[in-house]
mmCIF file of C-alpha atoms in Angstrom:
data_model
loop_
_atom_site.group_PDB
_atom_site.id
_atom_site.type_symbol
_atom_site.label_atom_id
_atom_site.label_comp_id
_atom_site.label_asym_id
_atom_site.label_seq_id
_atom_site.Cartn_x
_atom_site.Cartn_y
_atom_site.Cartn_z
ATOM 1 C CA UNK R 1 54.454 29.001 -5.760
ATOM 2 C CA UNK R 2 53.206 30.692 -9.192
ATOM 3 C CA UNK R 3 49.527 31.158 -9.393
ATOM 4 C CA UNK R 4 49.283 28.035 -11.892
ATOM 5 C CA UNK R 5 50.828 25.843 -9.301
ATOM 6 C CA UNK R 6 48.122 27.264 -6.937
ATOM 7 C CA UNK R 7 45.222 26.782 -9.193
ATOM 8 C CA UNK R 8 46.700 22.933 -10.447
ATOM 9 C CA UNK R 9 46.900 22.142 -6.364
ATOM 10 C CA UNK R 10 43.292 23.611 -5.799
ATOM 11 C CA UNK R 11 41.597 21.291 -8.771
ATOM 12 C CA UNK R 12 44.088 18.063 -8.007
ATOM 13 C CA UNK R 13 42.891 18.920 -3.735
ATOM 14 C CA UNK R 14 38.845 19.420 -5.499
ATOM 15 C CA UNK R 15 39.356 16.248 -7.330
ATOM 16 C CA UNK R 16 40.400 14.247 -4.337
ATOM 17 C CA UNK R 17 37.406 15.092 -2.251
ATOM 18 C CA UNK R 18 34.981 14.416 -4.683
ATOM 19 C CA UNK R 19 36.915 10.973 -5.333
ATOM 20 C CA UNK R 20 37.110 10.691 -1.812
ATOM 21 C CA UNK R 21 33.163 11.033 -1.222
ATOM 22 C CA UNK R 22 32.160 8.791 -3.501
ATOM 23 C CA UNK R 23 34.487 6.077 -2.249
ATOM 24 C CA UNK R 24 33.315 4.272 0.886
ATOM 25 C CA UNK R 25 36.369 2.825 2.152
ATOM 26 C CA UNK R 26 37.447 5.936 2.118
ATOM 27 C CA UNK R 27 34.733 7.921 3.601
ATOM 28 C CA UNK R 28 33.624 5.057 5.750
ATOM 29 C CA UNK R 29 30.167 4.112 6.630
ATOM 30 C CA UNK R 30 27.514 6.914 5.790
ATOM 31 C CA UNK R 31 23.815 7.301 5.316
ATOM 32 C CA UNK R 32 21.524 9.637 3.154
ATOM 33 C CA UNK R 33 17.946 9.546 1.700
ATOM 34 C CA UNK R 34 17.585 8.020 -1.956
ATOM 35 C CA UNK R 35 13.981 7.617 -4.118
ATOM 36 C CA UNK R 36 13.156 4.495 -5.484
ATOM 37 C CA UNK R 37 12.788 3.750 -8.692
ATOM 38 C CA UNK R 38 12.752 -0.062 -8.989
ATOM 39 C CA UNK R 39 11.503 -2.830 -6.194
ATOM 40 C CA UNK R 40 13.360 -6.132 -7.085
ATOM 41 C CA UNK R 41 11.806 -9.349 -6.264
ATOM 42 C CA UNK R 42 15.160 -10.421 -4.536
ATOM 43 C CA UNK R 43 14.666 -8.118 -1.440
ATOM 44 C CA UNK R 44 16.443 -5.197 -2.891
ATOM 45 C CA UNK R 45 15.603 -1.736 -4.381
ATOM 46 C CA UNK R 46 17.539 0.503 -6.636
ATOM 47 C CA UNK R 47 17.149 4.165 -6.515
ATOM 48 C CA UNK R 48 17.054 6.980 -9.156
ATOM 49 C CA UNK R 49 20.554 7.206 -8.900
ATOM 50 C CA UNK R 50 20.987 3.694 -9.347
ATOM 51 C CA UNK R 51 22.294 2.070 -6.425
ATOM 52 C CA UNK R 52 21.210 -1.373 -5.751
ATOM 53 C CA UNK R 53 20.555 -1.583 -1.492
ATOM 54 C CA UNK R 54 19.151 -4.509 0.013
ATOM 55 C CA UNK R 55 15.670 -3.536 2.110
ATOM 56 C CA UNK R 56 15.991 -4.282 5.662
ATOM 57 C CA UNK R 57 12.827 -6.735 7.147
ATOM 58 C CA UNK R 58 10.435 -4.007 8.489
ATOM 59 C CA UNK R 59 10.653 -2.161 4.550
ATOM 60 C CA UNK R 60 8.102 -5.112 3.215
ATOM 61 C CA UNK R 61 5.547 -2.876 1.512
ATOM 62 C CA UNK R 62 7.980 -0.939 -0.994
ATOM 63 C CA UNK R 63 6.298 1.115 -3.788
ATOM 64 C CA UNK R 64 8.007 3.464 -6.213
ATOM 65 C CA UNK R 65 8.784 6.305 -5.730
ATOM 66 C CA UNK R 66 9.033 5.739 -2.021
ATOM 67 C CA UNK R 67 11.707 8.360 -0.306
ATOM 68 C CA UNK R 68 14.053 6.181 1.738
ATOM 69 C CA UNK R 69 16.727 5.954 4.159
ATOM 70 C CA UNK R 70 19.825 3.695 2.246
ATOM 71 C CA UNK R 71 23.131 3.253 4.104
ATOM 72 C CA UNK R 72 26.604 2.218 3.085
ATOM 73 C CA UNK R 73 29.107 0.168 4.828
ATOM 74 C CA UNK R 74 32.870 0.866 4.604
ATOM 75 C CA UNK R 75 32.967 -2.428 2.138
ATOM 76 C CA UNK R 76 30.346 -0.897 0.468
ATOM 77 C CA UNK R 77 27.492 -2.692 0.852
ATOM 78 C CA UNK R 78 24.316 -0.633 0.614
ATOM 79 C CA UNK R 79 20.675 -1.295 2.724
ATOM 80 C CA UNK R 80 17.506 0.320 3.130
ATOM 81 C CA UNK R 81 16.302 1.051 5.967
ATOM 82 C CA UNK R 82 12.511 2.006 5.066
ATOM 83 C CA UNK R 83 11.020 5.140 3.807
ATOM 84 C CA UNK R 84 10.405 8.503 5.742
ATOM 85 C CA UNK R 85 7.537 9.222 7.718
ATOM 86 C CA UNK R 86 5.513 11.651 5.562
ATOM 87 C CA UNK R 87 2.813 14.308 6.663
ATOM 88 C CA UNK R 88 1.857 14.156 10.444
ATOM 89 C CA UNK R 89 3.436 11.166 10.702
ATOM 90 C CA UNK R 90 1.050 9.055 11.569
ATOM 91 C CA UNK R 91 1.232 5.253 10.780
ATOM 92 C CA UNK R 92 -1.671 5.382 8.448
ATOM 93 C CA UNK R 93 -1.813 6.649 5.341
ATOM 94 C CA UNK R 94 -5.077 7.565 3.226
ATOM 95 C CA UNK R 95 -5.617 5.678 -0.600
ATOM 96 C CA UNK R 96 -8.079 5.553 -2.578
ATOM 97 C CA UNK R 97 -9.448 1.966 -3.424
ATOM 98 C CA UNK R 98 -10.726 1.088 -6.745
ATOM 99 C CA UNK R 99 -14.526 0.152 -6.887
ATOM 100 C CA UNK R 100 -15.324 -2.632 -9.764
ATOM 101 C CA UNK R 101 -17.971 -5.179 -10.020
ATOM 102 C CA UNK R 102 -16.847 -8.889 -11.115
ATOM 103 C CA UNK R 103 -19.056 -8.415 -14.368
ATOM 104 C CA UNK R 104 -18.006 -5.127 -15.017
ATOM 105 C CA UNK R 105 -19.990 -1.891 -15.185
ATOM 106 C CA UNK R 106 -19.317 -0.483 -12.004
ATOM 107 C CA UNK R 107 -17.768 2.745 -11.863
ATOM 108 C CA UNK R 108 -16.951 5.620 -8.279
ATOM 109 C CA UNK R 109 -18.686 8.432 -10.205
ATOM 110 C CA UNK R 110 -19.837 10.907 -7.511
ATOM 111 C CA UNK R 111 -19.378 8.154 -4.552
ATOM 112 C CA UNK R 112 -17.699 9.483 -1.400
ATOM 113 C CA UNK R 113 -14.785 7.040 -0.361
ATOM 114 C CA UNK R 114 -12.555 7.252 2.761
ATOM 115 C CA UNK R 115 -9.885 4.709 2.981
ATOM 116 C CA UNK R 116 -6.739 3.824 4.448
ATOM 117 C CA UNK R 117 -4.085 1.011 5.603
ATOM 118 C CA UNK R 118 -1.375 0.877 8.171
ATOM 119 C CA UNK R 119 2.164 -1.580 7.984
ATOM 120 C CA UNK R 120 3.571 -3.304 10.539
ATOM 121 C CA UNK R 121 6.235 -5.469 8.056
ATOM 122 C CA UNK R 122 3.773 -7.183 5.902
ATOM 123 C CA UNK R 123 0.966 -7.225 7.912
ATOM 124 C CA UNK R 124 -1.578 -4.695 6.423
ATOM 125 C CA UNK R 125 -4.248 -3.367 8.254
ATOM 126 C CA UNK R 126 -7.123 -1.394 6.187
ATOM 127 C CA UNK R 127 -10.501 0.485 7.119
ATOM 128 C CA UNK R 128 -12.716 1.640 4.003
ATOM 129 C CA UNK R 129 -15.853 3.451 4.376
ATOM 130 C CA UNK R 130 -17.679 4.108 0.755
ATOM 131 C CA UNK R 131 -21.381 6.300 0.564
ATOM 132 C CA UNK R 132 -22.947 5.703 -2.607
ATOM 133 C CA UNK R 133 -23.313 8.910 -4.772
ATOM 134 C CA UNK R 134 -26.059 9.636 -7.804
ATOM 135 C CA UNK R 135 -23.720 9.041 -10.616
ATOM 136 C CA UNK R 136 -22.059 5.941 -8.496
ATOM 137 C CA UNK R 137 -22.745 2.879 -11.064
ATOM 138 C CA UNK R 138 -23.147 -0.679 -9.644
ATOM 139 C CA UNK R 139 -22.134 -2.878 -12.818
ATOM 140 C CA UNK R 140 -23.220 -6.473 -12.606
ATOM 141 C CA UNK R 141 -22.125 -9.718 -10.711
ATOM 142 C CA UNK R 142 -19.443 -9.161 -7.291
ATOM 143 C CA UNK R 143 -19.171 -5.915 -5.653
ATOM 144 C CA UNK R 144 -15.190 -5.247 -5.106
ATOM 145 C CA UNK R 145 -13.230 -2.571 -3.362
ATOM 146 C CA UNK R 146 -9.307 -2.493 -4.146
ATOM 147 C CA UNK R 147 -6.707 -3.316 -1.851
ATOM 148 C CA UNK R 148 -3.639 -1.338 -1.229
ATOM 149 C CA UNK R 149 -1.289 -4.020 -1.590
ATOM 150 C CA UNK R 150 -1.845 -7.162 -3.441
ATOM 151 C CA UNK R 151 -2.789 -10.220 -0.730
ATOM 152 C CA UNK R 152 -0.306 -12.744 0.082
ATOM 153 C CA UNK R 153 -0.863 -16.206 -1.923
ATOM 154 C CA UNK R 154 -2.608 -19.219 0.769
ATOM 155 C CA UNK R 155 -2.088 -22.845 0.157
ATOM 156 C CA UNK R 156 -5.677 -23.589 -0.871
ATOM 157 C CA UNK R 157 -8.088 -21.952 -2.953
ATOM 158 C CA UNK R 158 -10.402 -22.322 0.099
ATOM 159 C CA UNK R 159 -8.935 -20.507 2.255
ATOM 160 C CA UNK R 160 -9.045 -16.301 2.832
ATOM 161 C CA UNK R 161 -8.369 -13.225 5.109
ATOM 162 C CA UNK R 162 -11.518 -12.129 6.878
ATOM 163 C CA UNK R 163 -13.021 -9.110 8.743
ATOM 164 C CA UNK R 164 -15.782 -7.210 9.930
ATOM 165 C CA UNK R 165 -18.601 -5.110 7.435
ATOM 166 C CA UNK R 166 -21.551 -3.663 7.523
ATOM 167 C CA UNK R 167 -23.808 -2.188 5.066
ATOM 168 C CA UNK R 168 -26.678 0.036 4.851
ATOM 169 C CA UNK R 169 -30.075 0.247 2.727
ATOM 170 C CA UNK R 170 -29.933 4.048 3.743
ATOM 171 C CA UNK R 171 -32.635 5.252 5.872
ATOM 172 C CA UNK R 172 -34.313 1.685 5.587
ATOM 173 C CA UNK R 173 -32.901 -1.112 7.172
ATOM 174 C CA UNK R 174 -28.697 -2.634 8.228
ATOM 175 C CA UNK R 175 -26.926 -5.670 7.003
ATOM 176 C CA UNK R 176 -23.909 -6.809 9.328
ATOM 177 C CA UNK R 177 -21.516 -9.431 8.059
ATOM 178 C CA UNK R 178 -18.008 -9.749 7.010
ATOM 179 C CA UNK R 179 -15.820 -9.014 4.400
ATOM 180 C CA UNK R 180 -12.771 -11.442 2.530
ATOM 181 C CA UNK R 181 -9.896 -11.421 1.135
ATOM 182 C CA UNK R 182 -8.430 -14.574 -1.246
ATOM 183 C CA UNK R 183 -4.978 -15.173 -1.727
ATOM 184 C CA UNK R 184 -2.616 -13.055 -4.316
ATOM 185 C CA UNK R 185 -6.040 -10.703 -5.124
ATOM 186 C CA UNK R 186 -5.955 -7.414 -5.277
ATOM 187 C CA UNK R 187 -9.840 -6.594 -3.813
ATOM 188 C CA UNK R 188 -12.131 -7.176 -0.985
ATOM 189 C CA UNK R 189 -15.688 -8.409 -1.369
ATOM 190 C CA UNK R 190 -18.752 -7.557 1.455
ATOM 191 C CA UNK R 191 -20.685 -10.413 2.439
ATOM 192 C CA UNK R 192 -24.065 -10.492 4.693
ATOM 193 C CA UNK R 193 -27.566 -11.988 4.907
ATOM 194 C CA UNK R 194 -30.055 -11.136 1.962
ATOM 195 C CA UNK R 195 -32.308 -10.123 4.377
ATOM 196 C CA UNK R 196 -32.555 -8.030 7.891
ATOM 197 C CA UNK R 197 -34.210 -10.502 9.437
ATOM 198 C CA UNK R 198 -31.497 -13.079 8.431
ATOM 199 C CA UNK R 199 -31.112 -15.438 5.941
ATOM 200 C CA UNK R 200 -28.189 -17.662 3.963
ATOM 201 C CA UNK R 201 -25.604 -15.349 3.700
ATOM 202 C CA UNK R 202 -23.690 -14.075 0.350
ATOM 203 C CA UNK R 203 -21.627 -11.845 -1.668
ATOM 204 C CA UNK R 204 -22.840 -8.420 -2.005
ATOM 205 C CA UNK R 205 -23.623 -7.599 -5.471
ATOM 206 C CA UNK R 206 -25.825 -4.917 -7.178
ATOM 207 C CA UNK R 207 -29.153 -5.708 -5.942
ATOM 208 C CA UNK R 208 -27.672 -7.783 -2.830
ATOM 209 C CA UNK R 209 -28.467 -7.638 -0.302
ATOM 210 C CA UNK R 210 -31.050 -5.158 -1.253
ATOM 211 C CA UNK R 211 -30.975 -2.858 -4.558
ATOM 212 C CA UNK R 212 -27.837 -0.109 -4.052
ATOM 213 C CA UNK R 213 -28.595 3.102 -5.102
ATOM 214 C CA UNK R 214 -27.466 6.699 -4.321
ATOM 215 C CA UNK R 215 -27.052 7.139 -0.308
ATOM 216 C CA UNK R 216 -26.426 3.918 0.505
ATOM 217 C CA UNK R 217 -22.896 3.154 2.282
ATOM 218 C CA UNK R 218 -21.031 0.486 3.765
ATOM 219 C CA UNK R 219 -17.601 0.073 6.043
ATOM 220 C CA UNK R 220 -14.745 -2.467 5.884
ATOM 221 C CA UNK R 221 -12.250 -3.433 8.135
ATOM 222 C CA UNK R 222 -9.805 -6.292 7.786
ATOM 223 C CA UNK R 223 -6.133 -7.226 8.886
ATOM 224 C CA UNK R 224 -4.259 -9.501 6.027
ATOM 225 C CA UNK R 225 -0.748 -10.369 4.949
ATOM 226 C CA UNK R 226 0.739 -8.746 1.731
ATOM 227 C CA UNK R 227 2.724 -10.606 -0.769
#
């Protein structure tokens, strides 16, 4: 065989393989990581590459840019299996929540915030501990600390996730209560008694229930259902 008959046989034999790896009935059933770039609202993602896979019911909480396992069948149908574990590989992973007030004018500044949520499908469980700083800014009306993942909607305005919280006057005086979460919101609110000693119970705002100021802190945690 001349050397262009080599070279032709080479490229056509090249050509074939690469054909042949793209093609799943060919290659048969196969599995390799993918990014995502889009979450559908149909149950599906499609990754950088563009390949539309179908999540599989423990990947509820998909975000972009999540690294994932996809997987083709020989009739090429592609799923998602979930994303890789990242770092230690623990099942929670650290965020940091926003801090607003319903009136506006609250801002982190120099606050000290330590937060993060675990997944089991869509059940989300979150712990958020928050200490005041001096350039920490309180805003006016409802105290709010962001969620991770945007609460599942509830059939009546009523109705709400709730948990444990506790805040602190620092070096003055505790308020235990509880915290909630409402249907399709995005944010937590603390609520307690106005007073140590105990009285009607409400919403924590900026000078409820006592005047925040730098040092002061507070703790959240609260199991809920993501939408």
């Amino acid at each position: 065989m001349t050397s262009l008959g080599v070279t032709l046989v080479d490229a056509l034999t090249a050509e074939s393989r690469r054909a042949a790896g793209a093609d799943s009935s060919i290659r048969g059933a196969d599995w390799r990581h993918a990014v995502v770039a889009t979450v559908g609202s149909d149950g599906t993602i499609t990754t950088s590459d563009g390949i539309v896979a179908r999540r599989m019911e423990p990947y509820v909480g998909a975000k972009v840019g999540d690294v994932v396992v996809i997987t083709v069948s020989q009739a090429g149908g592609w799923a998602c299996w979930g994303r890789f574990a990242t770092g230690s590989g623990s099942a929670w992973t650290p965020y940091t929540p926003t801090f607003a007030a319903s009136g506006g004018g609250a801002a982190l500044g120099n606050a000290v915030v330590d937060a993060e949520y675990a997944l089991n499908g869509d059940e989300c469980r979150l712990r958020i501990s928050f200490v005041a700083g001096s350039t920490t800014t309180f805003g006016s009306g409802g105290l709010r600390w962001g969620l991770p993942f945007t609460a599942a909607s509830l059939p009546n305005g009523s109705m709400f996730w709730a948990g444990s919280a506790m805040c602190s006057d620092a070096g003055s005086a505790y308020f235990p209560g509880m915290c909630r979460i409402l249907g399709s919101t995005s944010y937590l609110v603390g609520i307690s008694a106005t007073t140590a000693t105990g009285s009607t119970p409400t919403e924590w705002r900026p000078a409820t229930p006592f005047t925040w100021a730098n040092g002061d802190y507070a703790s959240f945690g609260i199991t809920y259902r993501i939408a």
